[in-house]
């Protein structure tokens, strides 16, 4: 095993806990815990938002997907970044001005309905868990890949560190932790990629297609499959020479040749547009993203912060693509084993050899992966705990710090247990589904709530129940149900293309039918959402 | 913070013309706060301007990025175009999309702030 990995991981955990404890010295009131007393500067805030956002799916998953499917999946990083543009255009400044800390708060401010608030809380917890479980699973899988230890320990370790950090330091502390982790994640991908590209140059720029083994490789078959048309049995050992073409394996879904290099035809057009819709519109509905906007001092700075985030996130997403492409050259055996998510972790040693440089860079990348799990799960946990704190424990703003800690532990237990018992759920797919649910429940609520005066509580509830409920059902069928086939599978597996319009349609129709229920103070609310703070009159 | 917190000060009665120049600022603020038709119309105007701006820029992104999958299907030749030895779709989606999004975001922030400044100007000096 790589001797640098364990010290690297220990340093990341120690620095995370250290900054958390340092933040604890300043965290005195419940307000400090929840919103950092609204005194975080835009630069810190933007780095923190980016650090929180770039999860296991971005750090490991995107490169793995590119390795497998090629140009078609570049829509994932583009969509993950473009989500912030949609957030900036339609939501950022008015949401900050609404003074809402969580999505349920926004429901209360805008429509004053307790039922809607409860419904929103359920969706926040559902989306939060849906997003938290794969983070912990990713942590477990990384732990297994790098150390050879057990999956359960990896998931538990990250779960406990995150819970302790959020419960002890709260938001103030994790703002600094998240900002640190953004720069760590960027460094962890950017520094190795320089060496990787130099190595590729000195190797005489090997071509990406056709996909060949760079060195002689032996593969042990772990389950019955059909490799290049020939059936193989479990336990069989296959040897390949350097320069042999990597054969397609029936149990691993991947593309080769021009399918990988070129955008695929109209067969996947529905899935592509569904993915675009889910990622573009889903970001604004993710619970841990919205919480951050409350830490901006005013609406204009919320907008500027979002713009900086767009830049930071876009900068980061230039890198995973390179890992996916270089992985095609240096670690093609992953296409046979199917563990493509490990490409970022394995590439430095595969390309640069097992010397000190390769091992050091591998340790750096692993530390970055750990930062990805820690930061996203911290943010998710804070927001889910915030909702549990205010809406389940009825703590309200005057609740005690002890109650917030209790809420954190409560919010952490279920996802940690789920991640241990549901270890075979597909990581990147579940993250995409979380975006679909967010896009078809909270996106219409936020956009219509901010820009349309005639939205009513009944319309909003109906829209969330039908649009969000449909996507939630599609997620549960995809994750728990039997494998589906044909157009129906695409329909259920990528639900956003029909659930998002459905949610908007139901919300608008429902509001128009119950026009008498438009809140009487909607004018005052709209003034508060849209007028610059310098004109605050009330 | 709010002007009506203070005890009303004694005001000097002056020529109507001068009064008309100094008071409407407060009146417009009051229009805003008390949701008079004038205040409501002002806020609606601001919302319409901001929404129109957001929708226009969103349309730019939808046309520029959203049309790409269709374009690659409709005209496969475009996808085989190479720049510096790299296929065009890889360059567009892997590199160019991010600065493009950033530029659109930058333009939005600039124009949205200008809309707000116009709004403030209307409130502060309505007589101009």
XYZ file of N, CA and C in Angstrom, chain A residues 66-193:
384
model
N -16.570 10.003 -17.769
C -15.897 10.341 -19.025
C -15.087 9.139 -19.516
N -14.404 8.479 -18.590
C -13.636 7.290 -18.940
C -14.539 6.258 -19.612
N -15.741 6.086 -19.078
C -16.644 5.078 -19.601
C -17.349 5.485 -20.886
N -17.975 6.681 -20.838
C -18.921 7.012 -21.915
C -18.443 8.116 -22.851
N -17.363 8.822 -22.493
C -16.827 9.814 -23.408
C -17.605 11.107 -23.463
N -17.706 11.676 -24.655
C -18.147 13.058 -24.813
C -19.583 13.280 -24.342
N -20.440 12.265 -24.421
C -21.844 12.454 -24.036
C -22.016 12.906 -22.595
N -21.185 12.409 -21.685
C -21.388 12.726 -20.275
C -20.740 14.046 -19.871
N -20.108 14.749 -20.836
C -19.585 16.076 -20.492
C -20.732 17.007 -20.109
N -21.969 16.601 -20.410
C -23.112 17.411 -19.976
C -23.234 17.444 -18.465
N -22.718 16.437 -17.768
C -22.768 16.470 -16.294
C -22.030 17.680 -15.738
N -20.682 17.821 -16.001
C -20.013 19.009 -15.456
C -20.601 20.321 -15.965
N -20.973 20.370 -17.255
C -21.552 21.610 -17.783
C -22.833 21.937 -17.015
N -23.671 20.934 -16.808
C -24.926 21.160 -16.083
C -24.690 21.533 -14.633
N -23.722 20.861 -13.981
C -23.428 21.179 -12.577
C -23.008 22.648 -12.445
N -22.248 23.159 -13.427
C -21.834 24.571 -13.379
C -22.979 25.486 -13.783
N -23.713 25.112 -14.854
C -24.788 25.974 -15.351
C -25.901 26.123 -14.316
N -26.037 25.143 -13.421
C -27.021 25.263 -12.351
C -26.822 26.540 -11.557
N -25.558 26.945 -11.397
C -25.304 28.186 -10.664
C -25.698 29.408 -11.459
N -25.662 29.302 -12.792
C -26.118 30.432 -13.591
C -27.630 30.599 -13.429
N -28.379 29.481 -13.484
C -29.833 29.552 -13.278
C -30.128 30.127 -11.897
N -29.360 29.679 -10.919
C -29.530 30.188 -9.551
C -29.285 31.692 -9.503
N -28.227 32.129 -10.207
C -27.894 33.552 -10.227
C -28.990 34.367 -10.914
N -29.467 33.870 -12.063
C -30.432 34.640 -12.844
C -31.773 34.770 -12.134
N -32.243 33.687 -11.513
C -33.632 33.690 -11.065
C -33.817 33.739 -9.555
N -32.798 33.384 -8.788
C -33.063 33.140 -7.375
C -32.175 33.947 -6.418
N -30.880 34.105 -6.734
C -29.890 34.487 -5.720
C -30.288 35.718 -4.893
N -30.411 36.879 -5.559
C -30.631 38.103 -4.790
C -31.998 38.121 -4.095
N -33.106 37.807 -4.786
C -34.403 37.825 -4.081
C -34.453 36.847 -2.908
N -33.835 35.696 -3.072
C -33.875 34.727 -1.976
C -33.146 35.282 -0.764
N -31.988 35.895 -0.992
C -31.259 36.481 0.128
C -32.102 37.554 0.806
N -32.781 38.368 -0.009
C -33.579 39.455 0.551
C -34.796 38.953 1.290
N -35.269 37.751 0.925
C -36.438 37.213 1.635
C -36.087 36.940 3.095
N -34.789 36.784 3.393
C -34.389 36.500 4.767
C -34.602 35.048 5.153
N -34.979 34.198 4.177
C -35.216 32.788 4.497
C -33.886 32.074 4.653
N -33.803 31.217 5.663
C -32.574 30.467 5.913
C -32.641 29.107 5.230
N -33.823 28.500 5.245
C -33.999 27.209 4.585
C -35.176 27.318 3.622
N -35.360 26.270 2.811
C -36.500 26.266 1.900
C -37.834 26.335 2.642
N -38.005 25.576 3.733
C -39.262 25.727 4.497
C -39.481 27.161 4.977
N -38.398 27.845 5.374
C -38.517 29.254 5.764
C -39.070 30.081 4.613
N -38.565 29.807 3.407
C -39.022 30.562 2.244
C -40.525 30.357 2.034
N -40.992 29.109 2.204
C -42.427 28.833 2.060
C -43.225 29.672 3.041
N -42.722 29.753 4.259
C -43.419 30.523 5.291
C -43.444 32.007 4.939
N -42.284 32.531 4.530
C -42.195 33.964 4.207
C -43.121 34.314 3.049
N -43.101 33.487 2.021
C -43.788 33.841 0.788
C -45.283 33.529 0.853
N -45.639 32.358 1.385
C -47.043 31.941 1.307
C -47.697 31.753 2.672
N -46.893 31.779 3.743
C -47.452 31.701 5.085
C -48.264 30.443 5.364
N -47.908 29.341 4.697
C -48.689 28.119 4.911
C -47.870 27.102 5.695
N -48.441 26.621 6.792
C -47.730 25.658 7.631
C -47.665 24.293 6.956
N -48.765 23.934 6.235
C -48.778 22.647 5.530
C -47.668 22.609 4.483
N -47.539 23.696 3.719
C -46.501 23.771 2.696
C -45.128 23.667 3.344
N -44.975 24.326 4.488
C -43.713 24.285 5.208
C -43.335 22.857 5.581
N -44.341 22.111 6.107
C -44.084 20.710 6.490
C -43.689 19.886 5.272
N -44.443 20.088 4.172
C -44.169 19.341 2.939
C -42.753 19.631 2.456
N -42.384 20.919 2.482
C -41.040 21.304 2.045
C -39.991 20.647 2.933
N -40.276 20.566 4.246
C -39.324 19.931 5.163
C -39.104 18.477 4.779
N -40.211 17.778 4.432
C -40.084 16.376 4.043
C -39.173 16.251 2.825
N -39.376 17.165 1.845
C -38.559 17.086 0.635
C -37.103 17.435 0.924
N -36.862 18.401 1.807
C -35.479 18.739 2.147
C -34.784 17.524 2.749
N -35.464 16.842 3.674
C -34.849 15.685 4.317
C -34.638 14.575 3.291
N -35.624 14.374 2.390
C -35.497 13.319 1.376
C -34.313 13.602 0.448
N -34.258 14.833 -0.092
C -33.172 15.182 -1.015
C -31.828 15.128 -0.280
N -31.822 15.648 0.963
C -30.596 15.630 1.758
C -30.068 14.219 1.946
N -30.970 13.288 2.286
C -30.540 11.901 2.490
C -30.089 11.277 1.182
N -30.860 11.554 0.117
C -30.546 10.993 -1.194
C -29.142 11.412 -1.621
N -28.737 12.607 -1.193
C -27.442 13.148 -1.575
C -26.360 12.724 -0.582
N -26.761 12.534 0.665
C -25.796 12.209 1.723
C -25.351 10.744 1.644
N -26.307 9.851 1.353
C -25.981 8.425 1.302
C -24.863 8.138 0.297
N -24.974 8.607 -0.966
C -23.882 8.312 -1.906
C -22.545 8.930 -1.511
N -22.566 10.070 -0.796
C -21.289 10.643 -0.341
C -20.588 9.670 0.596
N -21.353 9.134 1.547
C -20.772 8.203 2.511
C -20.372 6.900 1.825
N -21.196 6.478 0.842
C -20.824 5.277 0.090
C -19.524 5.495 -0.666
N -19.399 6.678 -1.301
C -18.176 6.999 -2.026
C -16.980 6.948 -1.090
N -17.180 7.454 0.125
C -16.102 7.418 1.111
C -15.712 5.977 1.416
N -16.723 5.128 1.583
C -16.453 3.722 1.865
C -15.703 3.062 0.720
N -16.135 3.344 -0.514
C -15.496 2.730 -1.682
C -14.053 3.200 -1.840
N -13.815 4.515 -1.614
C -12.454 5.030 -1.689
C -11.568 4.360 -0.651
N -12.120 4.237 0.556
C -11.384 3.593 1.645
C -10.961 2.188 1.218
N -11.909 1.427 0.614
C -11.598 0.070 0.162
C -10.544 0.089 -0.944
N -10.712 0.987 -1.924
C -9.779 1.033 -3.058
C -8.362 1.346 -2.611
N -8.226 2.308 -1.702
C -6.889 2.812 -1.389
C -6.209 2.001 -0.306
N -6.950 1.662 0.753
C -6.298 1.005 1.881
C -6.541 -0.495 1.900
N -7.505 -0.988 1.141
C -7.837 -2.396 1.202
C -8.653 -2.733 2.435
N -8.986 -1.717 3.256
C -9.798 -1.943 4.452
C -11.249 -2.172 4.099
N -12.101 -2.267 5.114
C -13.492 -2.595 4.818
C -14.297 -1.336 4.521
N -15.313 -1.523 3.675
C -16.193 -0.453 3.236
C -16.884 0.227 4.413
N -17.357 -0.600 5.382
C -18.131 -0.073 6.508
C -17.308 0.929 7.308
N -16.017 0.630 7.515
C -15.177 1.532 8.313
C -15.003 2.884 7.639
N -14.827 2.871 6.311
C -14.670 4.128 5.583
C -15.896 5.001 5.719
N -17.081 4.376 5.501
C -18.331 5.132 5.603
C -18.540 5.651 7.021
N -18.274 4.794 8.022
C -18.456 5.188 9.426
C -17.515 6.320 9.804
N -16.236 6.198 9.376
C -15.231 7.194 9.735
C -15.645 8.581 9.267
N -15.986 8.673 7.965
C -16.391 9.974 7.423
C -17.668 10.449 8.108
N -18.617 9.532 8.313
C -19.877 9.895 8.973
C -19.654 10.494 10.345
N -18.785 9.869 11.140
C -18.575 10.335 12.515
C -17.818 11.661 12.533
N -16.780 11.777 11.667
C -16.017 13.034 11.628
C -16.942 14.196 11.263
N -17.790 13.972 10.241
C -18.680 15.040 9.793
C -19.686 15.405 10.877
N -20.287 14.397 11.501
C -21.283 14.671 12.548
C -20.664 15.461 13.693
N -19.491 15.024 14.132
C -18.834 15.714 15.243
C -18.520 17.147 14.865
N -18.019 17.330 13.643
C -17.623 18.667 13.228
C -18.814 19.620 13.150
N -19.910 19.154 12.561
C -21.089 20.009 12.447
C -21.693 20.263 13.823
N -21.776 19.215 14.640
C -22.407 19.364 15.954
C -21.589 20.291 16.848
N -20.262 20.254 16.716
C -19.440 21.061 17.625
C -19.242 22.484 17.123
N -19.008 22.633 15.810
C -18.673 23.964 15.306
C -19.789 24.655 14.571
N -20.703 23.876 13.993
C -21.794 24.471 13.255
C -21.317 25.212 12.027
N -22.142 26.125 11.567
C -21.936 26.792 10.293
C -20.686 27.661 10.261
N -20.449 28.403 11.291
C -19.323 29.315 11.317
C -18.037 28.550 11.047
N -17.900 27.444 11.781
C -16.689 26.665 11.603
C -16.645 26.083 10.203
N -17.767 25.508 9.721
C -17.631 24.828 8.441
C -17.507 25.805 7.285
N -17.846 27.055 7.443
C -17.593 28.005 6.368
C -16.100 28.028 6.054
N -15.278 28.086 7.090
C -13.835 28.090 6.871
C -13.355 26.723 6.411
N -13.941 25.667 6.986
C -13.558 24.318 6.571
C -13.843 24.127 5.083
N -15.046 24.567 4.654
C -15.436 24.389 3.255
C -14.530 25.169 2.331
N -14.212 26.415 2.706
C -13.356 27.240 1.850
C -11.996 26.569 1.694
N -11.445 26.076 2.795
C -10.167 25.347 2.748
C -10.287 24.147 1.815
N -11.425 23.452 1.924
C -11.561 22.222 1.138
C -11.746 22.490 -0.353
N -12.310 23.643 -0.724
C -12.358 23.942 -2.157
C -10.942 24.009 -2.716
N -10.092 24.779 -2.042
C -8.728 24.948 -2.569
C -7.957 23.642 -2.511
N -8.214 22.849 -1.494
C -7.564 21.533 -1.420
C -7.986 20.670 -2.610
N -9.294 20.654 -2.912
C -9.784 19.819 -4.007
C -9.211 20.278 -5.341
N -9.163 21.606 -5.536
C -8.632 22.126 -6.791
C -7.159 21.743 -6.926
N -6.380 21.951 -5.842
C -4.954 21.598 -5.869
C -4.773 20.111 -6.129
N -5.598 19.298 -5.466
C -5.442 17.852 -5.552
C -5.682 17.333 -6.958
N -6.449 18.053 -7.765
C -6.591 17.632 -9.168
C -5.631 18.377 -10.084
N -5.357 19.664 -9.772
C -4.590 20.491 -10.708
C -3.108 20.129 -10.707
N -2.517 19.880 -9.539
C -1.077 19.593 -9.489
C -0.754 18.269 -10.181
N -1.456 17.163 -9.840
C -1.131 15.914 -10.553
C -1.347 16.011 -12.058
N -2.353 16.782 -12.491
C -2.655 16.789 -13.927
C -1.505 17.397 -14.713
